[in-house]
Coordinates of C-alpha atoms in Angstrom, one line a residue:
M1 CA 112.7 54.0 190.0
A2 CA 110.0 52.8 187.7
I3 CA 111.0 51.6 184.2
K4 CA 109.6 54.8 182.5
E5 CA 111.6 57.0 184.9
I6 CA 114.7 55.1 184.2
Q7 CA 114.1 55.5 180.4
R8 CA 113.6 59.2 180.8
A9 CA 116.8 59.5 182.9
F10 CA 118.7 57.5 180.2
R11 CA 117.4 59.8 177.5
K12 CA 118.6 62.8 179.5
M13 CA 121.9 61.2 180.0
V14 CA 122.4 60.6 176.3
F15 CA 121.5 64.0 175.0
S16 CA 122.6 66.2 177.9
H17 CA 125.9 64.4 178.3
Q18 CA 125.6 64.0 182.1
A19 CA 123.9 61.3 184.1
P20 CA 121.2 62.5 186.5
F21 CA 121.9 61.6 190.2
E22 CA 118.7 59.5 190.4
L23 CA 120.0 57.3 187.5
E24 CA 123.4 56.8 189.0
T25 CA 121.7 55.4 192.2
E26 CA 120.0 52.7 190.0
L27 CA 123.2 51.5 188.4
V28 CA 125.8 49.1 189.5
P29 CA 128.2 51.0 191.8
Y30 CA 131.1 51.4 189.5
S31 CA 133.9 53.9 190.2
R32 CA 133.2 57.4 188.7
E33 CA 135.7 56.9 185.9
E34 CA 134.4 53.5 184.9
L35 CA 130.8 54.6 185.1
E36 CA 131.5 57.6 182.8
E37 CA 133.3 55.3 180.4
R38 CA 130.5 52.8 180.2
L39 CA 127.8 55.5 179.8
S40 CA 130.0 57.2 177.1
I41 CA 130.0 53.9 175.1
Y42 CA 126.3 53.6 175.4
R43 CA 125.8 57.3 174.3
N44 CA 128.1 56.9 171.3
N45 CA 126.3 53.7 170.2
V46 CA 123.0 55.7 170.3
Y47 CA 124.5 58.5 168.3
Y48 CA 126.0 56.1 165.7
G49 CA 122.6 54.5 165.3
L50 CA 120.8 57.7 164.8
I51 CA 123.4 59.1 162.4
D52 CA 123.2 55.9 160.3
A53 CA 119.4 56.2 160.2
L54 CA 119.7 59.8 159.0
K55 CA 122.3 58.8 156.4
E56 CA 119.9 56.3 155.0
T57 CA 117.1 58.9 154.7
F58 CA 119.2 61.8 153.5
T59 CA 121.5 59.9 151.1
S60 CA 121.7 62.7 148.6
V61 CA 122.9 65.2 151.2
A62 CA 125.4 62.7 152.5
N63 CA 126.7 62.0 149.0
M64 CA 127.0 65.7 148.3
V65 CA 128.9 66.8 151.4
G66 CA 130.9 63.6 152.1
E67 CA 130.6 61.0 154.9
D68 CA 132.8 62.7 157.5
F69 CA 131.2 66.1 157.2
F70 CA 127.7 64.5 157.2
N71 CA 128.5 62.6 160.4
A72 CA 129.7 65.8 162.1
M73 CA 126.7 67.8 160.9
T74 CA 124.1 65.2 161.9
K75 CA 125.7 64.9 165.4
V76 CA 125.1 68.6 165.9
Y77 CA 121.6 68.2 164.5
I78 CA 120.8 65.4 167.0
E79 CA 122.1 67.5 169.9
Q80 CA 119.8 70.3 168.8
Y81 CA 116.9 68.2 167.8
P82 CA 116.9 65.0 169.9
P83 CA 114.3 62.4 168.8
K84 CA 110.8 63.2 169.9
H85 CA 109.2 60.0 168.6
T86 CA 109.8 56.3 169.3
A87 CA 109.2 55.6 165.6
M88 CA 112.5 56.0 163.7
V89 CA 110.6 56.7 160.5
L90 CA 110.0 60.2 161.9
L91 CA 113.7 60.9 162.6
G92 CA 114.9 63.8 160.5
E93 CA 111.7 65.8 159.9
E94 CA 113.4 69.0 161.1
F95 CA 116.7 68.3 159.2
P96 CA 116.0 70.5 156.1
R97 CA 115.2 73.4 158.4
F98 CA 118.3 72.8 160.5
I99 CA 120.5 72.7 157.3
A100 CA 119.0 76.1 156.2
S101 CA 120.5 77.7 159.3
F102 CA 123.6 75.6 159.8
E103 CA 126.5 78.1 159.3
P104 CA 129.1 75.7 157.8
V105 CA 126.9 74.9 154.7
Q106 CA 125.7 78.4 153.9
K107 CA 127.8 78.4 150.8
L108 CA 125.6 75.5 149.6
P109 CA 122.2 77.2 149.7
Y110 CA 120.6 74.4 147.8
L111 CA 121.4 71.8 150.4
S112 CA 118.3 72.4 152.5
D113 CA 116.0 71.9 149.5
L114 CA 117.9 68.8 148.5
A115 CA 117.2 67.5 152.0
R116 CA 113.5 68.4 151.5
L117 CA 113.6 66.1 148.4
D118 CA 115.2 63.3 150.3
W119 CA 112.6 63.7 153.0
A120 CA 109.8 63.7 150.5
R121 CA 111.0 60.4 149.0
H122 CA 111.4 59.0 152.5
C123 CA 107.8 60.0 153.3
A124 CA 106.6 58.6 150.0
Y125 CA 108.3 55.3 150.7
H126 CA 106.5 54.9 154.1
A127 CA 103.1 56.3 153.0
A128 CA 100.0 54.1 153.0
E129 CA 99.4 51.7 150.2
A130 CA 96.7 52.4 147.6
T131 CA 95.9 51.0 144.2
P132 CA 96.2 53.6 141.3
L133 CA 93.7 53.6 138.5
K134 CA 94.6 52.0 135.2
P135 CA 94.3 54.2 132.1
E136 CA 91.2 52.4 130.9
A137 CA 89.4 53.7 134.0
F138 CA 89.6 57.2 132.5
A139 CA 88.4 56.0 129.1
L140 CA 85.2 54.6 130.6
I141 CA 84.1 58.1 131.7
A142 CA 82.4 60.4 129.2
D143 CA 84.5 63.5 128.4
Q144 CA 81.9 65.9 129.7
H145 CA 81.7 64.1 133.1
L146 CA 85.5 63.7 133.3
A147 CA 86.0 67.4 132.8
R148 CA 83.9 68.1 135.9
A149 CA 85.4 65.3 137.9
H150 CA 87.3 65.5 141.2
F151 CA 90.0 63.1 142.1
S152 CA 91.6 61.5 145.1
F153 CA 95.3 60.8 144.9
H154 CA 97.8 58.3 146.1
P155 CA 98.8 58.9 149.7
S156 CA 102.5 59.0 148.8
K157 CA 102.2 62.1 146.6
Q158 CA 104.8 64.9 147.4
L159 CA 105.0 68.1 145.5
L160 CA 108.1 70.4 145.8
R161 CA 109.1 73.6 144.2
S162 CA 112.6 75.0 144.7
E163 CA 114.5 78.1 143.4
F164 CA 117.5 75.7 142.9
A165 CA 118.0 72.8 140.4
I166 CA 117.3 70.2 143.1
F167 CA 116.2 67.4 140.6
S168 CA 119.5 67.8 138.7
L169 CA 121.4 68.0 142.0
W170 CA 119.6 64.8 143.2
E171 CA 120.6 63.0 140.0
L172 CA 124.2 64.2 140.4
A173 CA 124.3 63.0 144.0
H174 CA 123.4 59.5 142.9
A175 CA 125.4 59.4 139.7
E176 CA 128.0 56.7 139.5
Q177 CA 130.5 59.1 137.9
K178 CA 130.4 62.4 139.8
N179 CA 130.6 65.7 138.0
T180 CA 131.0 69.0 139.9
T181 CA 128.1 71.2 140.6
S182 CA 129.9 74.0 138.7
K183 CA 128.7 72.3 135.5
L184 CA 125.1 72.7 136.6
E185 CA 122.9 75.8 136.5
V186 CA 122.4 75.4 140.2
N187 CA 120.3 78.6 140.5
S188 CA 117.8 77.4 137.9
A189 CA 114.5 76.7 139.6
E190 CA 113.1 73.2 139.4
S191 CA 109.8 71.6 140.5
I192 CA 109.3 68.0 141.5
L193 CA 106.6 65.4 142.0
V194 CA 107.3 62.3 144.1
V195 CA 104.9 59.4 144.2
R196 CA 105.1 55.6 144.9
P197 CA 102.2 54.0 143.0
D198 CA 103.8 50.6 143.3
A199 CA 107.0 49.4 145.0
K200 CA 109.2 51.9 143.3
I201 CA 109.4 55.6 144.2
E202 CA 109.0 57.8 141.1
T203 CA 110.6 61.2 141.0
Y204 CA 109.5 63.6 138.2
R205 CA 110.9 66.9 137.2
L206 CA 107.9 69.1 136.3
S207 CA 107.6 72.1 134.0
D208 CA 106.1 75.2 135.7
S209 CA 102.8 74.7 133.9
I210 CA 102.5 71.0 134.8
F211 CA 103.4 71.8 138.4
T212 CA 100.6 74.4 138.5
F213 CA 98.1 72.0 136.9
V214 CA 98.9 69.2 139.4
E215 CA 98.9 71.6 142.3
C216 CA 95.4 72.8 141.3
L217 CA 94.1 69.2 141.2
F218 CA 95.7 68.5 144.6
N219 CA 93.9 71.6 145.9
G220 CA 90.5 70.1 144.9
Q221 CA 89.8 71.7 141.6
T222 CA 88.0 69.8 138.8
L223 CA 89.9 68.7 135.8
H224 CA 88.3 71.5 133.7
D225 CA 89.1 74.2 136.2
A226 CA 92.7 73.0 136.7
L227 CA 93.2 73.0 132.9
A228 CA 91.6 76.4 132.5
H229 CA 93.6 78.0 135.3
T230 CA 96.9 76.7 134.0
M231 CA 96.0 77.7 130.4
Y232 CA 95.2 81.2 131.6
H233 CA 98.6 81.6 133.2
Y234 CA 100.8 79.8 130.7
K235 CA 99.0 80.3 127.4
E236 CA 100.9 78.5 124.5
A237 CA 103.5 77.1 127.0
F238 CA 100.9 74.7 128.3
N239 CA 99.7 71.6 126.4
S240 CA 96.5 70.4 128.0
S241 CA 96.7 67.0 126.3
E242 CA 100.2 66.4 127.6
A243 CA 99.1 67.4 131.1
V244 CA 96.2 64.9 131.1
A245 CA 98.5 62.2 129.7
F246 CA 100.9 62.8 132.5
L247 CA 98.2 62.7 135.1
I248 CA 97.2 59.2 133.9
A249 CA 100.7 57.9 133.2
S250 CA 102.1 58.9 136.6
Q251 CA 99.4 56.8 138.4
L252 CA 98.6 59.6 140.8
V253 CA 94.9 59.0 140.8
V254 CA 93.3 56.3 142.9
S255 CA 89.6 57.5 142.6
I256 CA 87.5 59.6 140.2
Y257 CA 84.3 61.3 141.2
P258 CA 82.7 62.3 137.9
G259 CA 80.7 65.5 137.8
A260 CA 77.5 66.2 136.0
S261 CA 77.9 67.9 132.6
A262 CA 77.3 71.6 132.6

């Protein structure tokens, strides 16, 4: 067998729990019992490696449900969603969707969105590098041109909205002293922005109005139109000066394309 055929056969052996006949003919002729034992050790090592990688990505979920349960849950996940890519960085992309339909955690309806947040932070960490603009870059542009400006944003940006308090739950999952979720308003909707402008991943809980404002900008609206749209929907609950200050302070913007004044 060619090396690629052997690799495919090994993959089938690991995830189907049985060795194809053509693979067995390529192996040292052990007894059936010893062959199964050796392949089982290999299979278990693969699973342990994948489970550890998922635990590193979905730390909040692991902390919330406990190590033993997480290990058992991710084993089922791997069996249903075996890796499709050679790059380990892509391992787990279907995990939030899997959790949403995983019967043993249906009493924790927020867990899928918590996994989405873990995945967003994971994607932000591995996103391309870019240099965010300093505050003075905004000050150099005349107000009338800045109002009509479009922006390009840091590649690591991730925007999430949940009907559950996933930011508070994420903080709880990483707190040194654990409180119970019963002390949280778990069913209180929260919105989050994740970005990695420098080495550190930043995770922000956003008000509904700031979320809408940032979402408008991400969708390509000018600063003026994003502010006007958000003001129309939130009225006095929206402070445009605070919104612009957050845009600058969060280091989201990597380029400004000033527009002509109206």
